[in-house]
Amino acid sequence: MQSDNHNDIIDRDDAVISISGLYKSFGTLDVLKGIDLDVHKGENVAVLGRSGTGKSVLIKILVGLLKPDAGIVKVLGQEVDKLQGKELDALRLKIGFSFQNSALYDSMDVRRNLEFPLRMNFKSLTKKEIDIAVEEVLDAVGLLDKINQLPSDLSGGQKKRIGIARTLILKPEIMLYDEPTSGLDPITSVEINDLINDVQRRYHTSSIIITHDLTCAKVTANRVAILLDGAFLKVGTFDDVFATQEERIQSFFNYNFIT
Amino acid sequence: MRTGSKKFLLSKGLDEYFIGVYNAYKFIGRFFKEAFKAPFHFREIINQCFEIGLKALPLITLTGFITGIVFTKQSRPSLETFGATSWLPSLISIAILRALASLVTALICSGKVGSSIGAELGSMRVTEQIDAMEVSAINPFKFLVTTRVLATTITVPILALYCGFVALLGSFVNINAHEATSFISFFEHGFDTITFLDIFTSVTKSIFFGFTIGIVGCYKGYNASSGTVGVGRAANQAVVLSMFLVFIEEVVIVQVSNWIRLF
C-alpha cells in the first residue's frame, strides 16, 4: 500500500486542518451534523461516503465557498468563515482545489488555464517565469504535450490531471480532491491515484480526498473517515476502518465491492 | 442540532420575488463598487468589446439597412399625399436617430449578446468554473461581470450610431432610386432638423440599454443553477427581461428628453 510509505512525512503534532462541531444544512435538509476532524501536516485523509452525504460540502466549507451554520473550521490556524477579502484570498492561495468535473476554463487552452491563476495573483512575474512554472507542473502531471490543446479536446483523465496541475502551479500547502477518480476507467483511476501520491511526496502537501472509490482511498490515504448520515462513523487507517463491525460501515463496504 | 427549518414571511412566491429584487439590487451595487476599484482588467474589457461588437455587427448591418429602406418606403405614400416627399430625408433622420437606431440595436443586442452572456456565465456557474476562479483567489465578479457590463455599456452606443448610419444609407438608396437625390443633398436635408439633444439623447439611451443588457445577462448567468436546464433558463430570461427593461427605459428617457426640449 503506497500510503504506508508516506507515514514518515506526517507531523502528528501539527494539524493543518482542524474541524470541530461542524453543522451545515440546506433548507430543511441537515447535511453535516456536528463533525470533527483533524488533518496533520503531510497527511492524506480520504473522506468516504455515499453520494449526497455532504462530502463535497465539507471541502467547500474549507475554502470558504460555503459558510458553516455552526462549528469551528480552522485551516492553517485561521478560522475560514471569519476571513474576508485579501485575508481569505491569501489563505486560498495555499489551498489547491481539484474539482470533480475539473472545472477547466472552456474558452482557454491548457497553457492559458494554467497561466491564468498566476497572472491574476502575481502580476510581477515575467513571461519567462510563468512559462517555466507552466511547463514544470505540466511535466509533473505528464501532459506537457497537451499545452496548446483546448479542454474540449482532452479526455476525462487528462482534464483531471490538468485541473490538478492548475492548482499545483500556485504551490499549495493543502490539496482538496473532490472525487478525483469518478467517471474514469480503472487504468486512468490508477494513474490519478499515483499522481495524488506523487503530489504528496513531491510538494509535501496535506490532502483531503473526497471519494466513494475504495481503491482510491486505500491507495492514497494515510487515514480514512467514513461519512454517513452527516457524521463521521469511524476515522482511522483503511485497514482499521475496514475491519470494524459497525453495520452501516460494513454495508457501505459490501455495497462498494459488489458494485 | 437542527439548523435548516424554513419559514416564510409572506408566502413562498412573494418571499422569492422580494429576495430576487433585493439580490438584483445587491448585484448592481456590487458592480458599481467593483467597477471603480483596482485592479482594472482593461485587456479583458477590450476583448469583450471586440466579442460583442463582432457578434452583433452583421445582424445590425442587415437590420439597420432594411429598417432604413422599409421605413422610407412606408413613409413615402403619406408624404406624397401632401406633396411633401422632399421632407423624407429629415423625417427619416429624426425617426432613425431619435428612436429607431438605438432601439433596434438594443433589441438585437438583447437577443444576441444578452443570451450569449447569460448562457456563457450560466455554463461557467454550473460547471464550477466560477468556483474554480474563486478558490484560486481570483475575483470572478470583477473578471467576468464587471468587464462584460462595461463592454456592453461602451459597445452598444457605438453600435447604435453605426446602426443609425447604415439605416440612413438604406433610406438614401431607396430615395435615390425614386427621386435621384444626391448623397450630399440627402444628408444635408437629413441633418437640417437634427439637434445636439437628439444625438445626446440617443447616445444616453444606448448607454442605459447597454448597461441593462450586460447587467441582466450577467445577473441571470452568474446566478444560474440546476445544470443545463438552468443555463437555458438563464439565457432565455436574460433576453426576455432585458428587452422588457429596454422598452421601459425607452419610454422614460423619451419622456425626460421631451421635458428638456420644452425649456
XYZ file of N, CA, C and O in Angstrom, chain A residues 23 25 27-28 30 60 63 65 69-70 89 92-93 95 97 99-101 103-106 116-117 120-121 123 166 170, chain B residues 1-6 39 41 43-44 47 120 123-124 126-139 143:
232
model
N -21.635 22.039 11.583
C -23.010 21.796 11.127
C -23.245 22.564 9.830
O -22.801 23.698 9.684
N -26.608 22.914 6.869
C -27.875 22.438 6.311
C -28.251 23.285 5.100
O -27.799 24.424 4.948
N -31.774 24.475 3.442
C -33.226 24.440 3.655
C -33.530 23.570 4.860
O -33.003 23.787 5.948
N -34.351 22.575 4.632
C -34.725 21.707 5.756
C -33.844 20.463 5.832
O -34.057 19.613 6.678
N -30.568 18.708 6.752
C -29.327 18.793 7.532
C -28.292 17.870 6.903
O -28.483 16.647 6.885
N -15.902 22.337 0.449
C -16.258 23.696 0.000
C -16.268 24.662 1.190
O -15.968 25.847 1.033
N -12.673 25.952 1.916
C -12.111 27.041 1.094
C -13.004 28.288 1.103
O -12.773 29.231 0.353
N -16.121 28.541 0.145
C -17.174 28.642 -0.884
C -18.547 28.534 -0.242
O -19.537 29.041 -0.770
N -23.008 26.519 9.302
C -24.074 27.050 10.170
C -23.570 27.146 11.607
O -23.955 28.038 12.347
N -22.743 26.209 11.983
C -22.162 26.220 13.333
C -20.874 25.408 13.326
O -20.656 24.610 12.411
N -8.310 35.447 0.393
C -7.561 35.154 -0.840
C -6.178 34.594 -0.520
O -5.711 33.651 -1.163
N -6.588 31.103 0.448
C -6.959 30.267 -0.703
C -5.763 29.944 -1.602
O -5.738 28.900 -2.234
N -4.802 30.854 -1.637
C -3.603 30.592 -2.445
C -2.798 29.418 -1.895
O -1.990 28.820 -2.602
N -4.291 26.752 -0.681
C -5.129 25.560 -0.791
C -5.389 25.262 -2.272
O -5.861 26.126 -3.011
N -7.604 23.183 -4.971
C -8.914 22.524 -5.003
C -9.083 21.873 -6.371
O -9.151 22.556 -7.382
N -11.505 20.023 -8.697
C -12.959 19.834 -8.799
C -13.316 18.483 -9.430
O -12.537 17.933 -10.221
N -14.508 18.026 -9.082
C -14.978 16.727 -9.586
C -14.978 16.693 -11.120
O -14.567 15.721 -11.718
N -15.462 17.785 -11.728
C -15.500 17.818 -13.198
C -14.364 18.666 -13.772
O -14.503 19.242 -14.847
N -13.422 21.497 -13.904
C -13.720 22.944 -13.949
C -12.660 23.733 -14.703
O -12.287 24.845 -14.308
N -12.156 23.161 -15.801
C -11.211 23.921 -16.636
C -11.980 25.002 -17.386
O -13.151 24.813 -17.729
N -11.312 26.119 -17.659
C -11.980 27.214 -18.367
C -12.077 26.850 -19.853
O -11.058 26.741 -20.540
N -13.327 26.665 -20.311
C -13.576 26.176 -21.680
C -12.942 27.042 -22.756
O -12.509 26.552 -23.794
N -3.443 31.469 -16.015
C -4.449 32.409 -15.506
C -4.328 32.708 -14.003
O -4.220 33.883 -13.613
N -4.319 31.667 -13.121
C -4.195 31.998 -11.687
C -2.877 32.687 -11.344
O -2.848 33.544 -10.449
N -3.067 36.426 -12.590
C -4.000 37.237 -11.825
C -3.500 37.518 -10.407
O -3.845 38.539 -9.823
N -2.707 36.593 -9.863
C -2.282 36.749 -8.469
C -0.872 37.286 -8.308
O -0.542 37.835 -7.254
N 1.342 39.601 -10.369
C 1.494 40.492 -11.533
C 2.963 40.735 -11.888
O 3.272 41.097 -13.016
N -3.296 22.836 -12.496
C -3.678 24.241 -12.306
C -3.623 24.637 -10.831
O -3.341 25.792 -10.504
N 0.201 27.054 -8.111
C 0.244 28.048 -7.031
C 0.991 27.513 -5.797
O 1.018 28.159 -4.751
N -28.550 18.946 16.397
C -28.858 20.383 16.239
C -29.534 20.622 14.899
O -28.989 20.307 13.852
N -30.726 21.151 14.933
C -31.447 21.387 13.693
C -31.225 22.843 13.288
O -31.520 23.749 14.054
N -30.716 23.025 12.088
C -30.387 24.394 11.676
C -31.142 24.815 10.417
O -31.087 25.948 10.017
N -31.856 23.854 9.819
C -32.385 24.153 8.481
C -33.880 24.376 8.401
O -34.451 24.280 7.318
N -34.587 24.661 9.512
C -36.030 24.849 9.409
C -36.318 26.133 8.639
O -35.688 27.160 8.859
N -37.290 26.083 7.711
C -37.521 27.224 6.818
C -38.905 27.814 7.073
O -39.901 27.092 7.062
N -7.936 45.903 -9.133
C -7.324 46.041 -10.456
C -8.371 46.174 -11.568
O -9.483 45.672 -11.444
N -9.315 45.291 -15.340
C -8.932 44.313 -16.377
C -9.175 44.907 -17.763
O -10.091 44.490 -18.480
N -7.573 44.731 -20.575
C -7.435 43.823 -21.728
C -8.707 42.988 -21.909
O -9.167 42.771 -23.027
N -9.265 42.535 -20.784
C -10.482 41.715 -20.856
C -11.679 42.573 -21.328
O -12.536 42.093 -22.081
N -11.271 42.859 -25.009
C -11.651 41.566 -25.599
C -13.166 41.430 -25.702
O -13.701 40.996 -26.725
N -23.170 31.835 -21.296
C -21.744 31.615 -21.001
C -21.490 31.592 -19.492
O -20.868 30.658 -18.967
N -23.232 28.596 -17.863
C -22.475 27.367 -18.069
C -21.238 27.335 -17.170
O -20.879 26.304 -16.609
N -20.591 28.479 -17.010
C -19.426 28.543 -16.111
C -19.838 28.292 -14.665
O -19.091 27.689 -13.896
N -22.542 26.421 -13.588
C -22.941 25.040 -13.307
C -21.791 24.047 -13.491
O -21.839 22.953 -12.952
N -20.751 24.423 -14.240
C -19.590 23.533 -14.358
C -18.480 23.927 -13.367
O -17.350 23.479 -13.498
N -18.833 24.751 -12.424
C -17.946 25.141 -11.302
C -16.718 25.952 -11.732
O -15.763 26.081 -10.974
N -16.743 26.505 -12.953
C -15.598 27.318 -13.390
C -15.511 28.612 -12.578
O -14.417 29.126 -12.329
N -16.682 29.128 -12.177
C -16.685 30.357 -11.363
C -16.130 30.052 -9.971
O -15.321 30.812 -9.430
N -16.522 28.886 -9.418
C -15.969 28.464 -8.127
C -14.458 28.262 -8.241
O -13.708 28.585 -7.312
N -14.021 27.718 -9.398
C -12.593 27.479 -9.594
C -11.811 28.789 -9.551
O -10.703 28.847 -9.015
N -12.405 29.848 -10.112
C -11.743 31.172 -10.042
C -11.655 31.622 -8.595
O -10.624 32.097 -8.133
N -12.779 31.465 -7.890
C -12.856 31.952 -6.519
C -11.808 31.258 -5.627
O -11.142 31.917 -4.837
N -11.674 29.925 -5.785
C -10.703 29.215 -4.926
C -9.257 29.477 -5.353
O -8.335 29.160 -4.619
N -9.084 30.057 -6.558
C -7.727 30.455 -6.970
C -7.447 31.905 -6.579
O -6.534 32.531 -7.122
N -8.250 32.425 -5.678
C -8.092 33.809 -5.189
C -8.288 34.846 -6.293
O -7.707 35.923 -6.257
N -9.096 34.500 -7.298
C -9.434 35.455 -8.361
C -10.877 35.887 -8.112
O -11.725 35.040 -7.825
N -11.127 37.177 -8.221
C -12.480 37.686 -8.004
C -13.293 37.460 -9.288
O -13.142 38.210 -10.255
N -13.782 39.895 -12.729
C -13.238 39.459 -14.007
C -14.326 39.159 -15.037
O -14.161 39.468 -16.219
